[in-house]
PDB file of C-alpha atoms in Angstrom:
ATOM      1  CA  MET A  19       0.198  -0.080   0.041  1.00 71.00           C
ATOM      2  CA  LYS A  20       2.342   2.430   0.819  1.00 80.00           C
ATOM      3  CA  TYR A  21       4.234   2.130  -2.496  1.00 82.00           C
ATOM      4  CA  TYR A  22       0.665   3.496  -4.051  1.00 82.00           C
ATOM      5  CA  ILE A  23       0.925   6.135  -1.557  1.00 86.00           C
ATOM      6  CA  TYR A  24       4.949   7.233  -3.206  1.00 86.00           C
ATOM      7  CA  VAL A  25       2.976   7.434  -6.318  1.00 86.00           C
ATOM      8  CA  LEU A  26      -0.010   9.188  -4.863  1.00 87.00           C
ATOM      9  CA  ILE A  27       2.489  11.934  -3.926  1.00 89.00           C
ATOM     10  CA  GLY A  28       4.088  12.310  -6.564  1.00 86.00           C
ATOM     11  CA  ALA A  29       1.199  13.280  -9.012  1.00 84.00           C
ATOM     12  CA  CYS A  30       0.137  15.564  -6.087  1.00 88.00           C
ATOM     13  CA  SER A  31       3.236  17.054  -6.271  1.00 87.00           C
ATOM     14  CA  PHE A  32       2.926  17.551 -10.516  1.00 80.00           C
ATOM     15  CA  GLY A  33      -1.143  18.914  -9.480  1.00 79.00           C
ATOM     16  CA  LEU A  34       0.611  22.061  -7.146  1.00 84.00           C
ATOM     17  CA  LEU A  35       2.939  23.027 -10.394  1.00 80.00           C
ATOM     18  CA  SER A  36       0.165  24.776 -12.162  1.00 76.00           C
ATOM     19  CA  THR A  37      -0.538  27.279  -9.611  1.00 80.00           C
ATOM     20  CA  PHE A  38       3.086  28.095  -8.638  1.00 84.00           C
ATOM     21  CA  VAL A  39       3.750  28.934 -12.473  1.00 80.00           C
ATOM     22  CA  LYS A  40       0.913  30.999 -12.381  1.00 78.00           C
ATOM     23  CA  LYS A  41       2.010  32.589  -9.633  1.00 83.00           C
ATOM     24  CA  ALA A  42       6.067  33.315 -11.179  1.00 83.00           C
ATOM     25  CA  TYR A  43       4.095  34.256 -14.474  1.00 79.00           C
ATOM     26  CA  GLU A  44       2.354  37.092 -12.893  1.00 81.00           C
ATOM     27  CA  SER A  45       5.244  38.138 -11.386  1.00 84.00           C
ATOM     28  CA  GLY A  46       6.429  39.510 -14.837  1.00 84.00           C
ATOM     29  CA  PHE A  47       8.675  36.019 -15.299  1.00 84.00           C
ATOM     30  CA  HIS A  48       8.807  34.195 -18.546  1.00 82.00           C
ATOM     31  CA  VAL A  49       7.736  30.474 -19.371  1.00 79.00           C
ATOM     32  CA  GLY A  50      11.858  30.087 -19.786  1.00 83.00           C
ATOM     33  CA  GLU A  51      12.955  31.389 -16.650  1.00 87.00           C
ATOM     34  CA  VAL A  52      10.726  29.403 -15.182  1.00 86.00           C
ATOM     35  CA  VAL A  53      11.159  25.788 -16.504  1.00 87.00           C
ATOM     36  CA  GLY A  54      15.226  26.965 -16.610  1.00 88.00           C
ATOM     37  CA  ALA A  55      15.197  28.029 -13.081  1.00 90.00           C
ATOM     38  CA  GLN A  56      13.161  25.055 -11.733  1.00 90.00           C
ATOM     39  CA  ILE A  57      15.520  21.996 -13.162  1.00 90.00           C
ATOM     40  CA  PHE A  58      18.451  24.077 -12.008  1.00 92.00           C
ATOM     41  CA  PHE A  59      17.745  24.581  -8.643  1.00 93.00           C
ATOM     42  CA  GLY A  60      16.238  21.273  -8.430  1.00 91.00           C
ATOM     43  CA  LEU A  61      19.140  19.319  -9.849  1.00 92.00           C
ATOM     44  CA  ILE A  62      21.067  20.653  -7.278  1.00 93.00           C
ATOM     45  CA  MET A  63      18.715  19.643  -4.804  1.00 92.00           C
ATOM     46  CA  LEU A  64      18.822  15.789  -5.634  1.00 90.00           C
ATOM     47  CA  TRP A  65      22.688  15.778  -5.778  1.00 91.00           C
ATOM     48  CA  ILE A  66      22.600  17.370  -2.717  1.00 92.00           C
ATOM     49  CA  MET A  67      20.501  14.121  -1.211  1.00 88.00           C
ATOM     50  CA  ALA A  68      22.158  11.834  -3.249  1.00 86.00           C
ATOM     51  CA  PHE A  69      25.476  12.899  -2.276  1.00 87.00           C
ATOM     52  CA  VAL A  70      24.611  12.735   1.837  1.00 85.00           C
ATOM     53  CA  THR A  71      22.677   9.696   1.098  1.00 82.00           C
ATOM     54  CA  ALA A  72      25.565   7.802  -0.312  1.00 80.00           C
ATOM     55  CA  LYS A  73      28.028   8.944   2.472  1.00 78.00           C
ATOM     56  CA  SER A  74      25.352   7.795   5.141  1.00 75.00           C
ATOM     57  CA  ALA A  75      25.883   4.133   3.581  1.00 66.00           C
ATOM     58  CA  LYS A  76      28.653   2.018   4.995  1.00 57.00           C
ATOM     59  CA  MET A  77      31.446   2.154   2.221  1.00 52.00           C
ATOM     60  CA  GLY A  78      31.991  -1.485   1.269  1.00 50.00           C
ATOM     61  CA  SER A  79      28.197  -2.939   2.336  1.00 51.00           C
ATOM     62  CA  PRO A  80      25.945  -4.235  -0.017  1.00 52.00           C
ATOM     63  CA  GLU A  81      24.025  -0.809   0.627  1.00 52.00           C
ATOM     64  CA  ALA A  82      26.345   1.505  -0.764  1.00 51.00           C
ATOM     65  CA  LYS A  83      26.402  -0.371  -4.392  1.00 51.00           C
ATOM     66  CA  THR A  84      23.342   0.952  -5.256  1.00 72.00           C
ATOM     67  CA  PHE A  85      24.708   4.467  -5.236  1.00 72.00           C
ATOM     68  CA  ARG A  86      26.848   3.431  -7.856  1.00 79.00           C
ATOM     69  CA  VAL A  87      25.914   4.363 -11.662  1.00 81.00           C
ATOM     70  CA  SER A  88      27.651   2.590 -14.511  1.00 83.00           C
ATOM     71  CA  PRO A  89      28.430   4.821 -17.487  1.00 85.00           C
ATOM     72  CA  ARG A  90      25.856   3.092 -19.292  1.00 88.00           C
ATOM     73  CA  GLN A  91      23.361   3.110 -16.597  1.00 88.00           C
ATOM     74  CA  ALA A  92      23.573   6.595 -16.149  1.00 88.00           C
ATOM     75  CA  LEU A  93      23.242   6.972 -20.255  1.00 91.00           C
ATOM     76  CA  VAL A  94      20.166   5.179 -20.181  1.00 89.00           C
ATOM     77  CA  LEU A  95      18.954   7.142 -17.086  1.00 90.00           C
ATOM     78  CA  MET A  96      19.733  10.276 -18.310  1.00 92.00           C
ATOM     79  CA  LEU A  97      17.672   9.631 -21.483  1.00 91.00           C
ATOM     80  CA  VAL A  98      14.485   8.967 -19.618  1.00 89.00           C
ATOM     81  CA  GLY A  99      15.238  11.868 -17.576  1.00 88.00           C
ATOM     82  CA  THR A 100      14.658  13.860 -21.082  1.00 92.00           C
ATOM     83  CA  SER A 101      11.091  13.037 -21.571  1.00 90.00           C
ATOM     84  CA  SER A 102      10.308  14.739 -17.720  1.00 85.00           C
ATOM     85  CA  GLY A 103      12.133  17.461 -19.497  1.00 87.00           C
ATOM     86  CA  LEU A 104      10.171  17.508 -22.256  1.00 90.00           C
ATOM     87  CA  THR A 105       6.930  17.196 -20.868  1.00 88.00           C
ATOM     88  CA  GLY A 106       7.240  20.822 -19.756  1.00 83.00           C
ATOM     89  CA  ILE A 107       8.360  22.307 -22.660  1.00 85.00           C
ATOM     90  CA  PHE A 108       5.808  20.398 -24.513  1.00 88.00           C
ATOM     91  CA  TYR A 109       3.289  21.485 -22.626  1.00 81.00           C
ATOM     92  CA  TYR A 110       4.370  24.783 -21.715  1.00 74.00           C
ATOM     93  CA  ALA A 111       4.603  25.536 -25.608  1.00 78.00           C
ATOM     94  CA  ALA A 112       0.643  24.221 -25.942  1.00 79.00           C
ATOM     95  CA  LEU A 113      -0.661  26.472 -23.729  1.00 73.00           C
ATOM     96  CA  GLN A 114       0.822  29.516 -25.873  1.00 72.00           C
ATOM     97  CA  TYR A 115      -1.559  28.033 -28.582  1.00 78.00           C
ATOM     98  CA  VAL A 116      -4.853  27.164 -26.546  1.00 73.00           C
ATOM     99  CA  SER A 117      -6.735  27.698 -23.533  1.00 64.00           C
ATOM    100  CA  ALA A 118      -5.496  25.706 -20.177  1.00 64.00           C
ATOM    101  CA  SER A 119      -9.047  23.633 -19.913  1.00 62.00           C
ATOM    102  CA  PHE A 120      -7.701  22.548 -23.709  1.00 68.00           C
ATOM    103  CA  ALA A 121      -4.291  21.945 -22.883  1.00 72.00           C
ATOM    104  CA  ILE A 122      -4.800  20.167 -19.756  1.00 71.00           C
ATOM    105  CA  LEU A 123      -6.881  17.650 -21.228  1.00 72.00           C
ATOM    106  CA  LEU A 124      -4.076  16.882 -24.407  1.00 78.00           C
ATOM    107  CA  LEU A 125      -2.162  16.818 -21.041  1.00 81.00           C
ATOM    108  CA  PHE A 126      -4.330  13.846 -19.830  1.00 76.00           C
ATOM    109  CA  GLN A 127      -4.623  11.716 -22.363  1.00 80.00           C
ATOM    110  CA  PHE A 128      -1.407  10.255 -21.023  1.00 80.00           C
ATOM    111  CA  THR A 129      -3.418   7.647 -18.728  1.00 75.00           C
ATOM    112  CA  TRP A 130      -5.043   5.861 -21.892  1.00 78.00           C
ATOM    113  CA  ILE A 131      -1.485   5.983 -23.748  1.00 83.00           C
ATOM    114  CA  GLY A 132       0.305   4.841 -20.264  1.00 80.00           C
ATOM    115  CA  ILE A 133      -1.994   1.664 -20.759  1.00 77.00           C
ATOM    116  CA  VAL A 134      -1.116   1.140 -24.234  1.00 81.00           C
ATOM    117  CA  LEU A 135       2.293   1.278 -23.064  1.00 82.00           C
ATOM    118  CA  GLU A 136       2.369  -0.972 -21.045  1.00 77.00           C
ATOM    119  CA  ALA A 137       0.314  -3.791 -22.858  1.00 80.00           C
ATOM    120  CA  ILE A 138       2.743  -3.338 -25.872  1.00 83.00           C
ATOM    121  CA  ILE A 139       5.911  -3.362 -23.376  1.00 80.00           C
ATOM    122  CA  ASP A 140       4.591  -6.018 -21.296  1.00 77.00           C
ATOM    123  CA  ARG A 141       2.945  -8.242 -24.241  1.00 79.00           C
ATOM    124  CA  LYS A 142      -0.475  -8.398 -22.543  1.00 77.00           C
ATOM    125  CA  ARG A 143      -4.190  -6.962 -22.086  1.00 78.00           C
ATOM    126  CA  PRO A 144      -4.843  -4.228 -19.932  1.00 73.00           C
ATOM    127  CA  SER A 145      -6.911  -6.066 -16.595  1.00 75.00           C
ATOM    128  CA  LYS A 146     -10.587  -5.716 -16.167  1.00 76.00           C
ATOM    129  CA  ASP A 147     -10.002  -3.206 -13.217  1.00 74.00           C
ATOM    130  CA  LYS A 148      -7.424  -1.041 -15.446  1.00 74.00           C
ATOM    131  CA  LEU A 149      -9.998  -0.577 -17.998  1.00 79.00           C
ATOM    132  CA  ILE A 150     -13.144   0.431 -15.852  1.00 79.00           C
ATOM    133  CA  ALA A 151     -10.928   2.979 -13.924  1.00 77.00           C
ATOM    134  CA  LEU A 152      -9.705   4.420 -17.176  1.00 78.00           C
ATOM    135  CA  ILE A 153     -13.690   5.031 -17.960  1.00 83.00           C
ATOM    136  CA  PHE A 154     -14.181   6.785 -14.632  1.00 80.00           C
ATOM    137  CA  LEU A 155     -10.863   8.674 -15.375  1.00 75.00           C
ATOM    138  CA  PHE A 156     -11.796   9.522 -18.340  1.00 78.00           C
ATOM    139  CA  ILE A 157     -15.598  11.089 -17.610  1.00 81.00           C
ATOM    140  CA  GLY A 158     -13.752  12.683 -14.135  1.00 77.00           C
ATOM    141  CA  ILE A 159     -10.947  14.750 -16.186  1.00 72.00           C
ATOM    142  CA  ILE A 160     -13.041  15.629 -19.009  1.00 75.00           C
ATOM    143  CA  MET A 161     -15.492  17.131 -16.346  1.00 76.00           C
ATOM    144  CA  ALA A 162     -12.846  18.601 -13.853  1.00 69.00           C
ATOM    145  CA  SER A 163     -10.743  20.071 -16.678  1.00 64.00           C
ATOM    146  CA  GLY A 164     -14.060  22.476 -16.791  1.00 65.00           C
ATOM    147  CA  TYR A 165     -13.918  22.372 -20.880  1.00 63.00           C
ATOM    148  CA  LEU A 166     -17.992  20.945 -20.560  1.00 67.00           C
ATOM    149  CA  LYS A 167     -18.732  24.374 -19.486  1.00 63.00           C
ATOM    150  CA  GLY A 168     -18.695  25.535 -23.084  1.00 58.00           C
ATOM    151  CA  ASN A 169     -16.948  28.314 -24.948  1.00 49.00           C
ATOM    152  CA  LEU A 170     -15.724  26.062 -27.570  1.00 49.00           C
ATOM    153  CA  GLU A 171     -12.408  27.094 -29.436  1.00 51.00           C
ATOM    154  CA  ALA A 172     -11.845  25.991 -32.836  1.00 57.00           C
ATOM    155  CA  PRO A 173      -8.442  24.219 -31.989  1.00 62.00           C
ATOM    156  CA  SER A 174      -5.041  25.025 -32.688  1.00 77.00           C
ATOM    157  CA  TRP A 175      -3.295  21.994 -34.841  1.00 82.00           C
ATOM    158  CA  LEU A 176       0.094  23.048 -33.303  1.00 87.00           C
ATOM    159  CA  GLY A 177      -0.943  23.542 -29.962  1.00 83.00           C
ATOM    160  CA  VAL A 178      -2.753  19.926 -30.249  1.00 82.00           C
ATOM    161  CA  GLY A 179       0.515  18.091 -31.255  1.00 88.00           C
ATOM    162  CA  LEU A 180       1.963  19.851 -28.486  1.00 89.00           C
ATOM    163  CA  GLY A 181      -0.332  19.126 -25.973  1.00 85.00           C
ATOM    164  CA  LEU A 182      -0.220  15.455 -27.161  1.00 88.00           C
ATOM    165  CA  LEU A 183       3.634  15.376 -27.385  1.00 93.00           C
ATOM    166  CA  SER A 184       3.129  16.028 -23.612  1.00 90.00           C
ATOM    167  CA  ALA A 185       1.112  13.564 -22.872  1.00 88.00           C
ATOM    168  CA  LEU A 186       3.099  10.959 -24.908  1.00 92.00           C
ATOM    169  CA  THR A 187       6.261  12.097 -23.239  1.00 92.00           C
ATOM    170  CA  TYR A 188       4.977  12.068 -19.527  1.00 87.00           C
ATOM    171  CA  ALA A 189       3.689   8.778 -20.202  1.00 87.00           C
ATOM    172  CA  LEU A 190       6.635   7.652 -21.509  1.00 88.00           C
ATOM    173  CA  PHE A 191       8.458   8.746 -17.821  1.00 85.00           C
ATOM    174  CA  ILE A 192       6.230   7.574 -15.901  1.00 80.00           C
ATOM    175  CA  ALA A 193       5.819   3.814 -17.851  1.00 80.00           C
ATOM    176  CA  MET A 194      10.402   3.874 -18.082  1.00 82.00           C
ATOM    177  CA  SER A 195      11.478   5.214 -14.852  1.00 75.00           C
ATOM    178  CA  GLY A 196      10.288   1.947 -13.221  1.00 69.00           C
ATOM    179  CA  ARG A 197      12.173  -0.103 -15.644  1.00 75.00           C
ATOM    180  CA  VAL A 198      15.509   1.268 -16.185  1.00 77.00           C
ATOM    181  CA  ALA A 199      17.804   0.576 -13.521  1.00 74.00           C
ATOM    182  CA  LYS A 200      16.292  -0.386 -11.078  1.00 73.00           C
ATOM    183  CA  GLN A 201      18.876  -2.027  -8.444  1.00 79.00           C
ATOM    184  CA  ILE A 202      19.853   2.043  -7.807  1.00 83.00           C
ATOM    185  CA  ALA A 203      18.803   3.729  -4.823  1.00 81.00           C
ATOM    186  CA  PRO A 204      15.924   5.689  -5.468  1.00 80.00           C
ATOM    187  CA  ILE A 205      17.633   9.034  -4.861  1.00 83.00           C
ATOM    188  CA  THR A 206      20.509   8.583  -7.306  1.00 85.00           C
ATOM    189  CA  ARG A 207      18.183   7.084  -9.948  1.00 85.00           C
ATOM    190  CA  GLY A 208      16.114  10.299  -9.942  1.00 83.00           C
ATOM    191  CA  ALA A 209      19.512  12.666  -9.453  1.00 88.00           C
ATOM    192  CA  VAL A 210      20.742  11.475 -12.688  1.00 90.00           C
ATOM    193  CA  MET A 211      17.208  10.936 -14.972  1.00 89.00           C
ATOM    194  CA  GLN A 212      16.774  14.814 -14.034  1.00 89.00           C
ATOM    195  CA  THR A 213      20.230  15.559 -15.588  1.00 92.00           C
ATOM    196  CA  GLY A 214      18.759  14.187 -18.382  1.00 92.00           C
ATOM    197  CA  SER A 215      15.846  16.549 -18.168  1.00 91.00           C
ATOM    198  CA  PHE A 216      18.275  19.369 -17.323  1.00 92.00           C
ATOM    199  CA  ILE A 217      20.911  19.249 -20.471  1.00 93.00           C
ATOM    200  CA  ILE A 218      17.428  18.999 -22.634  1.00 92.00           C
ATOM    201  CA  VAL A 219      15.990  22.375 -21.034  1.00 91.00           C
ATOM    202  CA  MET A 220      19.052  24.406 -20.699  1.00 91.00           C
ATOM    203  CA  LEU A 221      19.593  23.511 -24.818  1.00 91.00           C
ATOM    204  CA  ILE A 222      16.475  25.115 -25.210  1.00 89.00           C
ATOM    205  CA  PHE A 223      15.770  27.554 -22.372  1.00 88.00           C
ATOM    206  CA  PRO A 224      20.182  28.931 -22.070  1.00 88.00           C
ATOM    207  CA  PRO A 225      20.118  30.450 -18.218  1.00 86.00           C
ATOM    208  CA  HIS A 226      19.905  33.723 -18.845  1.00 86.00           C
ATOM    209  CA  PHE A 227      18.228  33.636 -15.305  1.00 84.00           C
ATOM    210  CA  LEU A 228      21.617  33.314 -13.442  1.00 85.00           C
ATOM    211  CA  TRP A 229      22.855  36.532 -14.654  1.00 85.00           C
ATOM    212  CA  ASN A 230      19.810  39.083 -15.515  1.00 81.00           C
ATOM    213  CA  GLY A 231      18.634  39.840 -12.395  1.00 81.00           C
ATOM    214  CA  SER A 232      15.554  37.295 -12.274  1.00 82.00           C
ATOM    215  CA  LEU A 233      16.861  35.855  -8.973  1.00 81.00           C
ATOM    216  CA  HIS A 234      16.733  38.661  -7.358  1.00 79.00           C
ATOM    217  CA  GLU A 235      13.477  40.117  -8.830  1.00 77.00           C
ATOM    218  CA  SER A 236      11.546  37.172  -6.380  1.00 83.00           C
ATOM    219  CA  LEU A 237      12.154  34.363  -8.896  1.00 87.00           C
ATOM    220  CA  LEU A 238      13.946  32.455  -6.721  1.00 89.00           C
ATOM    221  CA  PRO A 239      11.076  31.653  -3.958  1.00 89.00           C
ATOM    222  CA  TRP A 240       8.677  30.398  -7.353  1.00 89.00           C
ATOM    223  CA  ALA A 241      12.031  28.762  -8.387  1.00 89.00           C
ATOM    224  CA  LEU A 242      12.739  26.782  -5.123  1.00 92.00           C
ATOM    225  CA  LEU A 243       8.887  25.656  -4.931  1.00 91.00           C
ATOM    226  CA  LEU A 244       8.571  24.599  -8.328  1.00 90.00           C
ATOM    227  CA  ALA A 245      11.981  22.592  -8.173  1.00 91.00           C
ATOM    228  CA  LEU A 246      11.044  21.026  -5.083  1.00 91.00           C
ATOM    229  CA  PHE A 247       7.191  19.539  -5.973  1.00 90.00           C
ATOM    230  CA  GLY A 248       8.753  19.461  -9.198  1.00 85.00           C
ATOM    231  CA  VAL A 249      11.642  18.118  -9.581  1.00 84.00           C
ATOM    232  CA  VAL A 250      12.862  16.448  -6.415  1.00 86.00           C
ATOM    233  CA  ILE A 251       9.407  14.431  -4.920  1.00 87.00           C
ATOM    234  CA  PRO A 252       7.936  13.338  -8.125  1.00 82.00           C
ATOM    235  CA  PRO A 253      10.900  11.488  -9.634  1.00 74.00           C
ATOM    236  CA  LEU A 254      12.217  10.550  -6.351  1.00 79.00           C
ATOM    237  CA  PHE A 255       8.316   8.813  -4.954  1.00 84.00           C
ATOM    238  CA  PHE A 256       7.963   7.599  -8.541  1.00 80.00           C
ATOM    239  CA  ALA A 257      11.625   5.922  -8.512  1.00 75.00           C
ATOM    240  CA  ILE A 258      10.554   4.402  -5.292  1.00 80.00           C
ATOM    241  CA  GLY A 259       6.575   3.463  -6.019  1.00 82.00           C
ATOM    242  CA  VAL A 260       6.482   2.534  -9.818  1.00 76.00           C
ATOM    243  CA  PRO A 261       8.875  -0.523  -9.632  1.00 75.00           C
ATOM    244  CA  ARG A 262       6.767  -1.741  -6.991  1.00 77.00           C
ATOM    245  CA  ILE A 263       2.954  -1.354  -8.924  1.00 75.00           C
ATOM    246  CA  GLY A 264       3.635  -1.114 -12.637  1.00 72.00           C
ATOM    247  CA  GLY A 265       3.310   1.433 -14.969  1.00 65.00           C
ATOM    248  CA  GLY A 266      -0.089   0.790 -16.126  1.00 65.00           C
ATOM    249  CA  MET A 267      -1.161   1.072 -12.100  1.00 71.00           C
ATOM    250  CA  ALA A 268       1.084   4.086 -11.697  1.00 74.00           C
ATOM    251  CA  THR A 269      -0.298   5.550 -14.985  1.00 69.00           C
ATOM    252  CA  ILE A 270      -3.593   5.705 -13.082  1.00 73.00           C
ATOM    253  CA  MET A 271      -2.864   6.803  -9.453  1.00 76.00           C
ATOM    254  CA  SER A 272      -1.109   9.844 -11.912  1.00 75.00           C
ATOM    255  CA  ALA A 273      -5.024  11.208 -12.669  1.00 73.00           C
ATOM    256  CA  ALA A 274      -4.311  12.574  -9.292  1.00 78.00           C
ATOM    257  CA  GLU A 275      -2.638  15.177 -10.490  1.00 76.00           C
ATOM    258  CA  LEU A 276      -5.626  16.981 -11.964  1.00 74.00           C
ATOM    259  CA  PRO A 277      -7.964  17.021  -8.757  1.00 78.00           C
ATOM    260  CA  THR A 278      -5.264  17.923  -7.236  1.00 80.00           C
ATOM    261  CA  ALA A 279      -4.362  21.299  -9.669  1.00 76.00           C
ATOM    262  CA  VAL A 280      -8.461  21.879  -9.460  1.00 75.00           C
ATOM    263  CA  ILE A 281      -8.458  22.029  -5.597  1.00 80.00           C
ATOM    264  CA  MET A 282      -5.383  24.351  -5.546  1.00 81.00           C
ATOM    265  CA  SER A 283      -6.744  26.785  -8.035  1.00 75.00           C
ATOM    266  CA  PHE A 284      -9.706  27.534  -6.609  1.00 77.00           C
ATOM    267  CA  ILE A 285      -7.948  27.788  -2.623  1.00 82.00           C
ATOM    268  CA  VAL A 286      -5.073  29.766  -3.668  1.00 81.00           C
ATOM    269  CA  LEU A 287      -5.652  31.479  -6.807  1.00 72.00           C
ATOM    270  CA  HIS A 288      -9.243  31.670  -5.789  1.00 76.00           C
ATOM    271  CA  GLU A 289     -11.002  30.474  -9.618  1.00 70.00           C
ATOM    272  CA  SER A 290     -13.996  29.872  -9.722  1.00 72.00           C
ATOM    273  CA  VAL A 291     -14.895  25.650 -10.001  1.00 71.00           C
ATOM    274  CA  SER A 292     -18.791  24.797 -11.301  1.00 76.00           C
ATOM    275  CA  GLY A 293     -20.494  22.049  -9.353  1.00 79.00           C
ATOM    276  CA  LEU A 294     -19.414  19.763 -12.122  1.00 79.00           C
ATOM    277  CA  GLN A 295     -15.998  20.037 -12.104  1.00 74.00           C
ATOM    278  CA  TRP A 296     -16.371  19.241  -8.252  1.00 79.00           C
ATOM    279  CA  ILE A 297     -18.292  16.215  -9.501  1.00 83.00           C
ATOM    280  CA  GLY A 298     -15.580  15.579 -11.613  1.00 78.00           C
ATOM    281  CA  VAL A 299     -12.863  15.557  -9.078  1.00 75.00           C
ATOM    282  CA  LEU A 300     -14.864  12.735  -7.395  1.00 79.00           C
ATOM    283  CA  ILE A 301     -15.018  10.864 -10.000  1.00 81.00           C
ATOM    284  CA  THR A 302     -11.607  10.857 -10.814  1.00 74.00           C
ATOM    285  CA  MET A 303     -10.476  10.130  -7.308  1.00 74.00           C
ATOM    286  CA  LEU A 304     -12.811   7.550  -7.836  1.00 77.00           C
ATOM    287  CA  GLY A 305     -11.235   5.963 -10.530  1.00 75.00           C
ATOM    288  CA  ILE A 306      -7.984   6.310  -8.895  1.00 69.00           C
ATOM    289  CA  ALA A 307      -8.959   4.383  -6.042  1.00 71.00           C
ATOM    290  CA  LEU A 308     -10.944   2.265  -7.560  1.00 74.00           C
ATOM    291  CA  PRO A 309      -8.594  -0.801  -8.907  1.00 70.00           C
ATOM    292  CA  GLU A 310      -7.479  -1.131  -5.088  1.00 66.00           C
ATOM    293  CA  LEU A 311     -10.960  -1.567  -4.418  1.00 69.00           C
ATOM    294  CA  LEU A 312     -12.252  -3.879  -6.703  1.00 73.00           C
ATOM    295  CA  LYS A 313      -8.545  -6.168  -5.588  1.00 71.00           C
ATOM    296  CA  ARG A 314      -9.918  -5.545  -2.021  1.00 70.00           C
ATOM    297  CA  ARG A 315     -13.319  -7.401  -2.987  1.00 75.00           C
ATOM    298  CA  GLN A 316     -11.690 -10.115  -4.716  1.00 75.00           C
ATOM    299  CA  ARG A 317      -9.503 -10.626  -1.549  1.00 72.00           C
ATOM    300  CA  VAL A 318     -12.464 -10.718   0.427  1.00 73.00           C
ATOM    301  CA  ARG A 319     -14.689 -13.471  -1.753  1.00 75.00           C
ATOM    302  CA  ARG A 320     -11.814 -15.468  -2.135  1.00 75.00           C
ATOM    303  CA  LEU A 321     -11.435 -15.730   1.962  1.00 72.00           C
ATOM    304  CA  GLN A 322     -15.410 -15.986   2.158  1.00 70.00           C
ATOM    305  CA  THR A 323     -14.914 -19.161  -0.400  1.00 73.00           C
ATOM    306  CA  GLU A 324     -12.257 -21.039   1.503  1.00 64.00           C
TER     307      GLU A 324
END
């Protein structure tokens, strides 16, 4: 059960980001500064944590070996990490062409993409409980996004493409983060993966914030918050939980990001949230909990028949 909670916390951390990003934008900072500062400080935090944790392990012990990464393992982990960096880049770029409610609908296509990826990789059909949960998630996500309130827009195909790319890269990150170098300590895996994310982000958004004075103009507090909840907690907790519960279930649990984003926008940003959206939040949460509820029901039935 604790591994489900780890993935859930990681997903909820991602859900906090949209509120912090909007606050940073209100302060006058642009996408490159926000994304770049987030990954820069997040990577520093992760490597400090990895170094301290590795030092605390007794040298020569089996535990210490889990902190060692071969060049090949580092390369694979960094490649996985690039999908995390690309998710943020594609999603923020999509927001320039489509509304926030439509963009989040596009991003959350990762739910079914993740299930399909697991089916392809494992060469087996998704279980019935996952498919039922997916139906609930579809309904809940569409309602919670607020897109049903009307004001339909003519879609920008560039925005749609970028949004779907963010969904694909997010699904790839969830699926692959639990499959590569599983013997390495989660904190080290997270640090190496986010190094790959850092490289791809810096290539697209050079770190001008380090010398243009943005950090002294209140960017630093937002960067630290985004780094903690966007770069440190999710990859670390996914690295712990995903290998234990599987990519498909992790994808379902990750849908907790949407209810978190809606609740935070209501509490912090004072955005209007309709009754339909609250119902969507509840349905989404039910979809997240459903696989576990169905498993418990099956266990009870098994015990009763024995």
